[in-house]
Short mmCIF file of C-alpha atoms in Angstrom, two decimals:
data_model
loop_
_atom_site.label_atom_id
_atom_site.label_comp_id
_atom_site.label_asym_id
_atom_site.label_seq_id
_atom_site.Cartn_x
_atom_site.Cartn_y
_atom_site.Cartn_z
CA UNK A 1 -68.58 -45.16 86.59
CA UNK A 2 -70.32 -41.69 84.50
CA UNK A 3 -67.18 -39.75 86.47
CA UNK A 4 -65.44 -41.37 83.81
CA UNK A 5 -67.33 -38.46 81.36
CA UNK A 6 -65.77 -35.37 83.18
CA UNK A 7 -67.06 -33.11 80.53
CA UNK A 8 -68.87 -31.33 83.74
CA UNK A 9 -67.95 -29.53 87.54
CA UNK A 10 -69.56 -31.13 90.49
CA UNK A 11 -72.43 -29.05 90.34
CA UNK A 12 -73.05 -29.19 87.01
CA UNK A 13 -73.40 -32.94 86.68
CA UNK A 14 -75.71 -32.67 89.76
CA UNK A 15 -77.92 -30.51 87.57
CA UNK A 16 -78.76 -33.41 84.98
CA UNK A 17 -82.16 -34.52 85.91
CA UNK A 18 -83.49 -37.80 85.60
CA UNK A 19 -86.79 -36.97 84.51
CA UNK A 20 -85.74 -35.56 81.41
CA UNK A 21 -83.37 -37.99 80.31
CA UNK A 22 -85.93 -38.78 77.47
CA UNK A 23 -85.87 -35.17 76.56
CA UNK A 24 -83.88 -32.46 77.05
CA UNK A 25 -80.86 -33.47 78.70
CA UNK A 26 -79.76 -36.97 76.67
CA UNK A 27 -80.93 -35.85 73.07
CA UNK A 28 -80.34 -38.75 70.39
CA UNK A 29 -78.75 -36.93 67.57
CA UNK A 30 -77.67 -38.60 64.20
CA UNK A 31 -77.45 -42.00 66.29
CA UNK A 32 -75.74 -40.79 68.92
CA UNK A 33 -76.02 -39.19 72.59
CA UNK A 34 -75.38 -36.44 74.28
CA UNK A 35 -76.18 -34.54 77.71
CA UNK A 36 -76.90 -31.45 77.10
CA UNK A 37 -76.27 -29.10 79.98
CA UNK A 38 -77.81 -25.65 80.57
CA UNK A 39 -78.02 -25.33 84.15
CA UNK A 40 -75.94 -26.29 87.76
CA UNK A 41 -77.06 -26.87 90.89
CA UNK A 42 -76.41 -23.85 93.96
CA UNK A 43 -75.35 -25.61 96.74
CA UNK A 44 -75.69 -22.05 98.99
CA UNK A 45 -79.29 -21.10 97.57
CA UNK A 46 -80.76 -24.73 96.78
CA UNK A 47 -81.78 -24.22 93.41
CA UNK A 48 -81.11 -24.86 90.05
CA UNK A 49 -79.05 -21.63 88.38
CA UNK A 50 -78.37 -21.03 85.18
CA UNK A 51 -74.93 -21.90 84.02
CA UNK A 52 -71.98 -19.64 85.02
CA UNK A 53 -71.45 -18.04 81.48
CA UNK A 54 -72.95 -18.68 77.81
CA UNK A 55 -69.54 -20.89 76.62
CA UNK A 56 -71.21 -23.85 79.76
CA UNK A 57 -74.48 -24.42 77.59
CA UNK A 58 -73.11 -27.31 75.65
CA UNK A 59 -73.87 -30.81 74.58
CA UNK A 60 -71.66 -33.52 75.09
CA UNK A 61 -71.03 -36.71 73.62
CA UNK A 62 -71.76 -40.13 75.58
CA UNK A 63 -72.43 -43.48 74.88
CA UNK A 64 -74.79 -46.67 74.78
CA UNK A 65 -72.83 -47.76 77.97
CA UNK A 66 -73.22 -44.47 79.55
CA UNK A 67 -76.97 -44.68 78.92
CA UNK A 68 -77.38 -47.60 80.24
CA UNK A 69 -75.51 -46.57 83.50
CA UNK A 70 -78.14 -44.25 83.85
CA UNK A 71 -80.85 -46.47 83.17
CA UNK A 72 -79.79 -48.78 85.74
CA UNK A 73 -78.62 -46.09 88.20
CA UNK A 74 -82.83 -44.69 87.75
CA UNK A 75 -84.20 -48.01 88.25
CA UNK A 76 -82.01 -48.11 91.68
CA UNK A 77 -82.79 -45.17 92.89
CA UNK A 78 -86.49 -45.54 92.41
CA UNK A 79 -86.38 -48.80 93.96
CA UNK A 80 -84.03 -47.58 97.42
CA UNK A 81 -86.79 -44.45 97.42
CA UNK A 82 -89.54 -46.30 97.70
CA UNK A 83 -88.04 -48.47 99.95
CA UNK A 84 -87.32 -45.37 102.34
CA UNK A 85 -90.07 -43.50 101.22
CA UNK A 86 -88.78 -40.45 99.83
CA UNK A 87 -88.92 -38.08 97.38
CA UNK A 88 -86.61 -37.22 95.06
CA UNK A 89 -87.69 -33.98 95.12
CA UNK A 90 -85.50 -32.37 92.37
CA UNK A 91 -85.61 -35.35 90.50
CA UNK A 92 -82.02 -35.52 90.49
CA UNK A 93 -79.67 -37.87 88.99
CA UNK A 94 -77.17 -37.79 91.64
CA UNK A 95 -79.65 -37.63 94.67
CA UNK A 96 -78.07 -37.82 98.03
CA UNK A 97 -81.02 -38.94 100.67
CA UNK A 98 -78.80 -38.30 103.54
CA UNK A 99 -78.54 -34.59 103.20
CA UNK A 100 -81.55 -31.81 103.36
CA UNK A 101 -81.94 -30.86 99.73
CA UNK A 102 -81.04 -34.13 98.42
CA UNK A 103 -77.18 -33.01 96.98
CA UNK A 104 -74.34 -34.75 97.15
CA UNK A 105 -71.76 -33.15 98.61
CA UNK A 106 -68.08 -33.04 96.69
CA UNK A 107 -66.94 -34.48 100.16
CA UNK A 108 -68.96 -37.33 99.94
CA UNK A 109 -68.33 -37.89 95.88
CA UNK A 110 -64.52 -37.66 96.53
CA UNK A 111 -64.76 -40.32 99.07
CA UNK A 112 -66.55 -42.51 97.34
CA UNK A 113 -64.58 -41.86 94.00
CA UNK A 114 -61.35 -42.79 96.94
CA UNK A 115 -62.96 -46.13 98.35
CA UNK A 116 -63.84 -47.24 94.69
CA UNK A 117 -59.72 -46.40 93.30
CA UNK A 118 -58.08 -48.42 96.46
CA UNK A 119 -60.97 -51.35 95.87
CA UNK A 120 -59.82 -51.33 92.37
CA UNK A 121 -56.18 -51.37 93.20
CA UNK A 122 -56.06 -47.69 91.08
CA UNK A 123 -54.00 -44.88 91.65
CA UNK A 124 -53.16 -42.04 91.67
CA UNK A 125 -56.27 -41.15 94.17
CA UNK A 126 -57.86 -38.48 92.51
CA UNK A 127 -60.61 -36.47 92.85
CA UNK A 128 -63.40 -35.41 90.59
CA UNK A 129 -61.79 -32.45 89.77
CA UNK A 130 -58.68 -34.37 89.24
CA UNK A 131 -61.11 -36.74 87.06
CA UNK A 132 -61.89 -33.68 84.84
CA UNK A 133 -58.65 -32.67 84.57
CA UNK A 134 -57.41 -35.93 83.63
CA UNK A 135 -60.30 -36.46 81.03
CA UNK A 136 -59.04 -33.08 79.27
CA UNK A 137 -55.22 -34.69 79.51
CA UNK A 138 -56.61 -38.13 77.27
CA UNK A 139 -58.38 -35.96 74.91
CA UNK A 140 -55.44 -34.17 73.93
CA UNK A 141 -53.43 -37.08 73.88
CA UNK A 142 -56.10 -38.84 71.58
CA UNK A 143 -55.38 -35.64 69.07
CA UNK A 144 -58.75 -34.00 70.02
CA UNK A 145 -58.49 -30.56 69.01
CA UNK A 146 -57.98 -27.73 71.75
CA UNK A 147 -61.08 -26.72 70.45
CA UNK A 148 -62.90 -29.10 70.92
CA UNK A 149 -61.71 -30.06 74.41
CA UNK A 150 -62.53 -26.67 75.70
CA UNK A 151 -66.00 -26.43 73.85
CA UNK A 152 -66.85 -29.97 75.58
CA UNK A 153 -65.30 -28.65 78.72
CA UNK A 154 -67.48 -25.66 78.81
CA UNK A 155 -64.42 -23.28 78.58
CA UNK A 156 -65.15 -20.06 76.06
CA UNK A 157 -61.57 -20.37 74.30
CA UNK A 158 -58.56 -22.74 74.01
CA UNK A 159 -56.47 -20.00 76.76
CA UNK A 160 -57.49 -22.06 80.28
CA UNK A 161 -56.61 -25.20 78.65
CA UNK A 162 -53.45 -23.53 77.47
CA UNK A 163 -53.01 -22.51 80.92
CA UNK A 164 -53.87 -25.77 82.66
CA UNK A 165 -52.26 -28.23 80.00
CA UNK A 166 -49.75 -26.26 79.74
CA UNK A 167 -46.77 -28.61 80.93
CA UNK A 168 -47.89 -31.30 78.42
CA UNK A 169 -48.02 -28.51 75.50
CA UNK A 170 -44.48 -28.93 74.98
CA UNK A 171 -44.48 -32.83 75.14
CA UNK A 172 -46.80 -32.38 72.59
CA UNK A 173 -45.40 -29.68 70.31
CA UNK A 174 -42.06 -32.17 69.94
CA UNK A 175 -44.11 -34.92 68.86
CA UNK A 176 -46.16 -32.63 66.37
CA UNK A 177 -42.30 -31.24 65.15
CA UNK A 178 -41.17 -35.04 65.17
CA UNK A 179 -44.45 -36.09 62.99
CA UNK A 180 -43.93 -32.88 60.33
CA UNK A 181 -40.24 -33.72 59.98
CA UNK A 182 -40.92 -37.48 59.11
CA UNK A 183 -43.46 -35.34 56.52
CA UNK A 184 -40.38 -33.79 54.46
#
């Protein structure tokens, strides 16, 4: 499931076009992939914006399974389109026939993201901002720098990670104390 790479918000993911998967937004790079995103998708004006701030124009690291998620996911959407003949208009990704301008609404996501955990036998439920936060949680755990996190997060600085990790900052500053004292 590509929730599973919560680098983005719901309406930046949304902005990742399908079109341009062979061009600007997956760009192969020393052997490996990335998105890179520079826009989101307005769900009150119905068109693609430009990020909120500079720090959101990132690339992001994915992989050969991820790619061929999307592969397969194109292929299936081309194939229920033509089926219903529609458009996909935007030439979205993440197309939602069902509603007017073809966006899925975070409603809809978190439901689905719900039916697929209690199929699975997962839980906590979460949603995909849960997802996100929870992707930021394993990074740190995995010793990815604050740094890093927040630059693959989209966040300017390592102070709302601060903020939102906050409770597992001290978890992890006893570990870090425990790992220097086996040092001396």
């Amino acid at each position: 499931m590509l929730w599973r790479y919560c680098y983005f918000g719901k309406n930046e993911f949304v902005g990742i076009v399908k079109y341009n998967l062979q061009d600007r937004d997956i760009i192969i790079k020393s052997l490996k992939y990335f998105i890179q995103y520079y826009r989101r998708f307005n769900t009150l004006s119905h068109k693609f914006v430009p990020p909120k701030n500079k720090t959101s124009i990132r690339m992001v690291p994915i992989d050969e399974e991820c790619i061929k998620i999307l592969q397969v996911l194109k292929i299936e959407q081309e194939k229920a389109n033509k089926e219903l003949g529609i458009k996909n208009r935007y030439k979205m990704i993440f197309q939602h026939y069902g509603y007017a301008y073809d966006v899925p609404d975070i409603a809809t996501v978190n439901k689905a993201i719900k039916v697929m955990l209690k199929e699975l036998q997962i839980s906590p439920l979460i949603t995909t901002k849960g997802a996100r936060h929870t992707y930021g949680s394993y990074l740190w755990h995995n010793n990815i720098d604050l740094g890093v996190i927040a630059k693959i997060l989209g966040h300017k600085d390592i102070s709302m990670l601060v903020e939102v990790y906050g409770h597992t900052l001290e978890e992890k500053i006893s570990e870090e104390f425990m790992a220097v004292k086996s040092l001396l």
